[in-house]
PDB file of C-alpha atoms in Angstrom:
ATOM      1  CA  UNK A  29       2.911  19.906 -11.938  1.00 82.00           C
ATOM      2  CA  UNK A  30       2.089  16.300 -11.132  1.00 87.00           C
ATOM      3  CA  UNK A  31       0.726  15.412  -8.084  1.00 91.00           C
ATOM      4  CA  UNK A  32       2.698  13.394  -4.882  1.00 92.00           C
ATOM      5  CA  UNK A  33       1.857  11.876  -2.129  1.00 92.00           C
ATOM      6  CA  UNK A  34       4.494  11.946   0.532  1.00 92.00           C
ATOM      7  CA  UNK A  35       3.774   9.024   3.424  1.00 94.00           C
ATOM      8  CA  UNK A  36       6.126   9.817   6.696  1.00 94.00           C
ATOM      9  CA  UNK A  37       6.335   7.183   9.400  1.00 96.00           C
ATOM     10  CA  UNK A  38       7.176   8.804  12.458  1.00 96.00           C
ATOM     11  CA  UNK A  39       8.432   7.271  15.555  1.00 95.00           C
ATOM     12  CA  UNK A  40       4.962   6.421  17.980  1.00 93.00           C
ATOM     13  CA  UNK A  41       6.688   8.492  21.137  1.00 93.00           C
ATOM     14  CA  UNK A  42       6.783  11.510  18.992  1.00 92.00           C
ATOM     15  CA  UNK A  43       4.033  14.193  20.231  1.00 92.00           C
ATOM     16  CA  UNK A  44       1.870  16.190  17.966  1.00 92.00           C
ATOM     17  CA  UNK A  45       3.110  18.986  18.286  1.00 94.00           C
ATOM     18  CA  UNK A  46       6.763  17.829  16.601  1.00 94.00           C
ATOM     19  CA  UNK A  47       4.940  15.796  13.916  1.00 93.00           C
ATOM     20  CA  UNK A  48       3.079  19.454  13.505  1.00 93.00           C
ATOM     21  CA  UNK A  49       6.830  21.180  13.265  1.00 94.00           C
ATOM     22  CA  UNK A  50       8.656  18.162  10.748  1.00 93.00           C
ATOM     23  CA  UNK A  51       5.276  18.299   8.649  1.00 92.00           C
ATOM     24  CA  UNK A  52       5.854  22.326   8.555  1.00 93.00           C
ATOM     25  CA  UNK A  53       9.078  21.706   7.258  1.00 92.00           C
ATOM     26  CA  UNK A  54       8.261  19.717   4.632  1.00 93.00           C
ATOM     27  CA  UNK A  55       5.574  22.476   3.494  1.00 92.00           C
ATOM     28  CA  UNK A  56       7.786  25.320   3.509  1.00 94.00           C
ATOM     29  CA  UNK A  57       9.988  23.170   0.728  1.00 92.00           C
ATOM     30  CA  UNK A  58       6.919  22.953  -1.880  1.00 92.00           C
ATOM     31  CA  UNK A  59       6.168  26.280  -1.417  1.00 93.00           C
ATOM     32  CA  UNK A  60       9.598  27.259  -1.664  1.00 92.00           C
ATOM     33  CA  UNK A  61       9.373  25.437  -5.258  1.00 91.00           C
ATOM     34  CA  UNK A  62       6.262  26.993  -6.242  1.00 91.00           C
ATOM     35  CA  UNK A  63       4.122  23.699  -4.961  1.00 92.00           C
ATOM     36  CA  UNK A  64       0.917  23.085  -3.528  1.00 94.00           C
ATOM     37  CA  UNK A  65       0.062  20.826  -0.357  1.00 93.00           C
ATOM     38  CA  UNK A  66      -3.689  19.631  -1.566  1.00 93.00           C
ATOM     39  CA  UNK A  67      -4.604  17.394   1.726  1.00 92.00           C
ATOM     40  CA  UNK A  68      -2.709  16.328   4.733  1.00 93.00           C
ATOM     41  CA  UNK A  69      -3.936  12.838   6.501  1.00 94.00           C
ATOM     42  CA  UNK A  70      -2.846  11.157   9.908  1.00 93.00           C
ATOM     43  CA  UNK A  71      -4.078   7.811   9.719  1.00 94.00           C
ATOM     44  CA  UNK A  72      -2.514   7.273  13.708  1.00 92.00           C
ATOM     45  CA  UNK A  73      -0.465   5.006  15.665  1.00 94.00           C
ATOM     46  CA  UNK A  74      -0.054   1.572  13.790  1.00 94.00           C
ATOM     47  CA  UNK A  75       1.290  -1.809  14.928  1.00 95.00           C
ATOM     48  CA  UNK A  76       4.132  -2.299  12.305  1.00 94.00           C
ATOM     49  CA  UNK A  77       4.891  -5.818  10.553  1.00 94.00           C
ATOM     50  CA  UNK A  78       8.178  -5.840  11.572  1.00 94.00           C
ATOM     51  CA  UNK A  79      10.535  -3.722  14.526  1.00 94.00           C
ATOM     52  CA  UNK A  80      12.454  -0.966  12.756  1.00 94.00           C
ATOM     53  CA  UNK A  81      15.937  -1.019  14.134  1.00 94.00           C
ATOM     54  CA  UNK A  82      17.145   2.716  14.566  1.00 92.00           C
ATOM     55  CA  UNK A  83      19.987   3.881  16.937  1.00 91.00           C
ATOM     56  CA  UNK A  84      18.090   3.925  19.559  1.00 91.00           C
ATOM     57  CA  UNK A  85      16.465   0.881  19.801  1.00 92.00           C
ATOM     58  CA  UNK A  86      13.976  -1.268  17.732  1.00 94.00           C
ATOM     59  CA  UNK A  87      10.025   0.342  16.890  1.00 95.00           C
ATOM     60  CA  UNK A  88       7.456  -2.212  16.561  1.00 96.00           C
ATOM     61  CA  UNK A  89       4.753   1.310  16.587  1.00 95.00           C
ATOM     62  CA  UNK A  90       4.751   3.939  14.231  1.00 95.00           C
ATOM     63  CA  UNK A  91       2.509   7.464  13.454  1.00 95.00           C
ATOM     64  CA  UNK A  92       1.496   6.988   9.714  1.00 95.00           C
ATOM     65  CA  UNK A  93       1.008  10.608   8.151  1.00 94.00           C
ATOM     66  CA  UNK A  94       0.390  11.198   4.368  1.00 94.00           C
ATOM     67  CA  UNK A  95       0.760  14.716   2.360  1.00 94.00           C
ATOM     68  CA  UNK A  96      -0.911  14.977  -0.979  1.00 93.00           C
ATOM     69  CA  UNK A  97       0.781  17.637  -2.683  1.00 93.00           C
ATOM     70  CA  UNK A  98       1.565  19.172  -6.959  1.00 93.00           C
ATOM     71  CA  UNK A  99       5.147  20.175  -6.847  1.00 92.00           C
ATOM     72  CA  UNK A 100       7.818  19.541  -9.532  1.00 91.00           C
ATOM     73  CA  UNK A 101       9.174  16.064 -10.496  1.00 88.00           C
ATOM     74  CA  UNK A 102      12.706  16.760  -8.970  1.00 88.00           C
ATOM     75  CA  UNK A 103      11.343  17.705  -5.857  1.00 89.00           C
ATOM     76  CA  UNK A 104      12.082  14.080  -4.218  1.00 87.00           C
ATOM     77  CA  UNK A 105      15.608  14.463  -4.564  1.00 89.00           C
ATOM     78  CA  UNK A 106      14.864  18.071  -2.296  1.00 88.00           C
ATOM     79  CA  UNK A 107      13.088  15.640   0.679  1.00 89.00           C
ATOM     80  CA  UNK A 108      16.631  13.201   1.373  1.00 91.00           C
ATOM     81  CA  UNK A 109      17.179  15.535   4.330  1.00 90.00           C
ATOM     82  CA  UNK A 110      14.441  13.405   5.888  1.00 90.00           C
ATOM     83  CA  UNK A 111      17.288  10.611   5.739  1.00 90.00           C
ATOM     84  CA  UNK A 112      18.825  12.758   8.858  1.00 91.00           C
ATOM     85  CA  UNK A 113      15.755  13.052  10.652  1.00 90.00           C
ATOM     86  CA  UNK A 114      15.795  11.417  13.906  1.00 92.00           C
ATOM     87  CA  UNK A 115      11.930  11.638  14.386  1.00 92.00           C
ATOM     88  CA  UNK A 116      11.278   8.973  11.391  1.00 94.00           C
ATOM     89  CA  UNK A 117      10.887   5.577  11.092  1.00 95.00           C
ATOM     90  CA  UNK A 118      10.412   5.638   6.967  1.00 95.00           C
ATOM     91  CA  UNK A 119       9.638   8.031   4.537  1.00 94.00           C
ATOM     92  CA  UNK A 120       8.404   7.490   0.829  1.00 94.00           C
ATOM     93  CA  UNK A 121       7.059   9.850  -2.176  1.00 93.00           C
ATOM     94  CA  UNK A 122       4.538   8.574  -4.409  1.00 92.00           C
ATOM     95  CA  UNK A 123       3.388   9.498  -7.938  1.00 91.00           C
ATOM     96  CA  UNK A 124      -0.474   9.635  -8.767  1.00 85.00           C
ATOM     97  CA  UNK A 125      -1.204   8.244 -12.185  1.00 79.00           C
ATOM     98  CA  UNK A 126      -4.400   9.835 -13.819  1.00 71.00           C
ATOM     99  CA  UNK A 127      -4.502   7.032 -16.161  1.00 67.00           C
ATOM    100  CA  UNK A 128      -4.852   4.085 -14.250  1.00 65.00           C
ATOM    101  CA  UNK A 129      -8.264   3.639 -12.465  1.00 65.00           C
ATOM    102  CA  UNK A 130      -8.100   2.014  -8.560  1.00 61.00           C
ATOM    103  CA  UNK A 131     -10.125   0.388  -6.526  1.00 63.00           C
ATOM    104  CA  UNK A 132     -14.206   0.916  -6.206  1.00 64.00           C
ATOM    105  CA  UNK A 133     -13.820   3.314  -9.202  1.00 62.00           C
ATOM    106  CA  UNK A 134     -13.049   0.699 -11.427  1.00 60.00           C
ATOM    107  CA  UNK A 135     -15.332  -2.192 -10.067  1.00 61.00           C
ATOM    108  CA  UNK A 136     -18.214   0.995 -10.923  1.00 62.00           C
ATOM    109  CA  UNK A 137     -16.982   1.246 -14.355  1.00 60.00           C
ATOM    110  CA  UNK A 138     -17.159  -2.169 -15.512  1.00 56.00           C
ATOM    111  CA  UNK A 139     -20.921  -2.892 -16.709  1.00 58.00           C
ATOM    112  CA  UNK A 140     -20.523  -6.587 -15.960  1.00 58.00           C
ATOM    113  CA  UNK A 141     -20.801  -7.970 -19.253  1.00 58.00           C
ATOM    114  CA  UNK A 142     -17.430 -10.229 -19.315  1.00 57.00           C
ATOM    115  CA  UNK A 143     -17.106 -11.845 -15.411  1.00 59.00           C
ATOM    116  CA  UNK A 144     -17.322 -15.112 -16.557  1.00 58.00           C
ATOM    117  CA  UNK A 145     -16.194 -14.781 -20.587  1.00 62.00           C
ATOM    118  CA  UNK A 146     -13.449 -16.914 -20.005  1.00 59.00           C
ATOM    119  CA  UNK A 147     -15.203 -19.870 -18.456  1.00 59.00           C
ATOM    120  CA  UNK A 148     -17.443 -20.689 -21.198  1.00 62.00           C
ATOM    121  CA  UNK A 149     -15.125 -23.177 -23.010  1.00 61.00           C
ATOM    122  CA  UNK A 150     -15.407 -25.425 -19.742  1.00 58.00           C
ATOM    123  CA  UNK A 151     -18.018 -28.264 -19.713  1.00 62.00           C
ATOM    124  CA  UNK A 152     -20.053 -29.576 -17.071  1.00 61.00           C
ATOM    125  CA  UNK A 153     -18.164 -31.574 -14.761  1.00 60.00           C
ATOM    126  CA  UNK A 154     -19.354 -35.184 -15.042  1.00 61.00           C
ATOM    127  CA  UNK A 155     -20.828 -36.861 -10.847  1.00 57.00           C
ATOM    128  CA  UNK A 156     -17.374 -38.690  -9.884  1.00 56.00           C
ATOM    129  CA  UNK A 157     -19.619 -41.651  -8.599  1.00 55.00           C
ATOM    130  CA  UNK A 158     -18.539 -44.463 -11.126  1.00 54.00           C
ATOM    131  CA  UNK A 159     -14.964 -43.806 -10.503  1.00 53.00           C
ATOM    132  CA  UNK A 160     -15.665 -44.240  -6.397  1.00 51.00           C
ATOM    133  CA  UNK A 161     -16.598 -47.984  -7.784  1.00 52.00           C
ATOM    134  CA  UNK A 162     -13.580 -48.487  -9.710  1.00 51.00           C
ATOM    135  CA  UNK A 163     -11.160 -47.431  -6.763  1.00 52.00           C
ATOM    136  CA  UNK A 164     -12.945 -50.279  -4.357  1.00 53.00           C
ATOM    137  CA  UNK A 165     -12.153 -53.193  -6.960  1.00 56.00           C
ATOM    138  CA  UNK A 166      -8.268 -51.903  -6.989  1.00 59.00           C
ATOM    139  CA  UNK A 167      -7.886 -51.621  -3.665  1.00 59.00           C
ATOM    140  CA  UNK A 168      -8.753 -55.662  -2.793  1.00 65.00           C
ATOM    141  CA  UNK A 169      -5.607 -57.877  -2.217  1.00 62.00           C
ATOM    142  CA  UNK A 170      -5.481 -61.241  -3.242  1.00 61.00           C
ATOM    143  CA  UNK A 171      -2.747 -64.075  -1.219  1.00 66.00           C
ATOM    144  CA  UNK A 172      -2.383 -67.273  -2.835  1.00 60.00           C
TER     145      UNK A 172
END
């Protein structure tokens, strides 16, 4: 089973103990599909970019949760009940990729050797000092 992560922005007056209940929910659906919740993350209230306009009014706050979790690749089409859900702002499931390396992982991997490979072609840039002297004898106006 691959593995998801599932990032819920919930509404910033929300308490824990509901966020506790709709993040319950969620579990009992991957186990209920033979799934796996591997690591559960609240990163807290954030300022958002932009208001969110819901029915009852416009959230410029929101609770940013994120569930890591292995259940089956149709299980996103199980989670649009969270469409109905009055306690969130946004909700979106994301697909780890073991073959793409992120981040400080792949700074680590890279040895160094080609940073600057593709400027060696470019020659040394030449003082601009002789073309200051031809820009002075342009710039003179003569009347007659």
């Amino acid at each position: 089973m691959p593995l998801y992560d599932c990032m819920l922005l919930v509404k910033a007056h929300v308490t824990k103990e509901m966020i506790t209940d709709l993040v319950g929910r969620v579990g009992k659906r991957v186990y209920q599909r033979k799934g796996v919740i591997t690591d559960i993350k609240s990163f807290g209230t954030l300022e958002l970019g932009y208001g969110i306009k819901k029915r009852d009014g416009r959230h410029f706050q929101g609770r940013l949760m994120q569930m890591t979790m292995m259940v089956p690749p149709t299980f996103n089409k199980e989670l649009q009940y969270l469409n109905k859900e009055d306690r969130l702002l946004r909700w979106l499931v994301i697909k780890h990729r073991s073959d793409i390396v992120y981040g400080v992982e792949k700074m680590n991997d890279d040895d160094g050797s080609d940073d600057f490979r593709m400027f060696r072609d470019y020659k040394k840039v030449e003082s601009d000092e002789d073309d200051d002297e031809e820009e002075e004898d342009d710039g003179e106006v003569v009347v007659e």
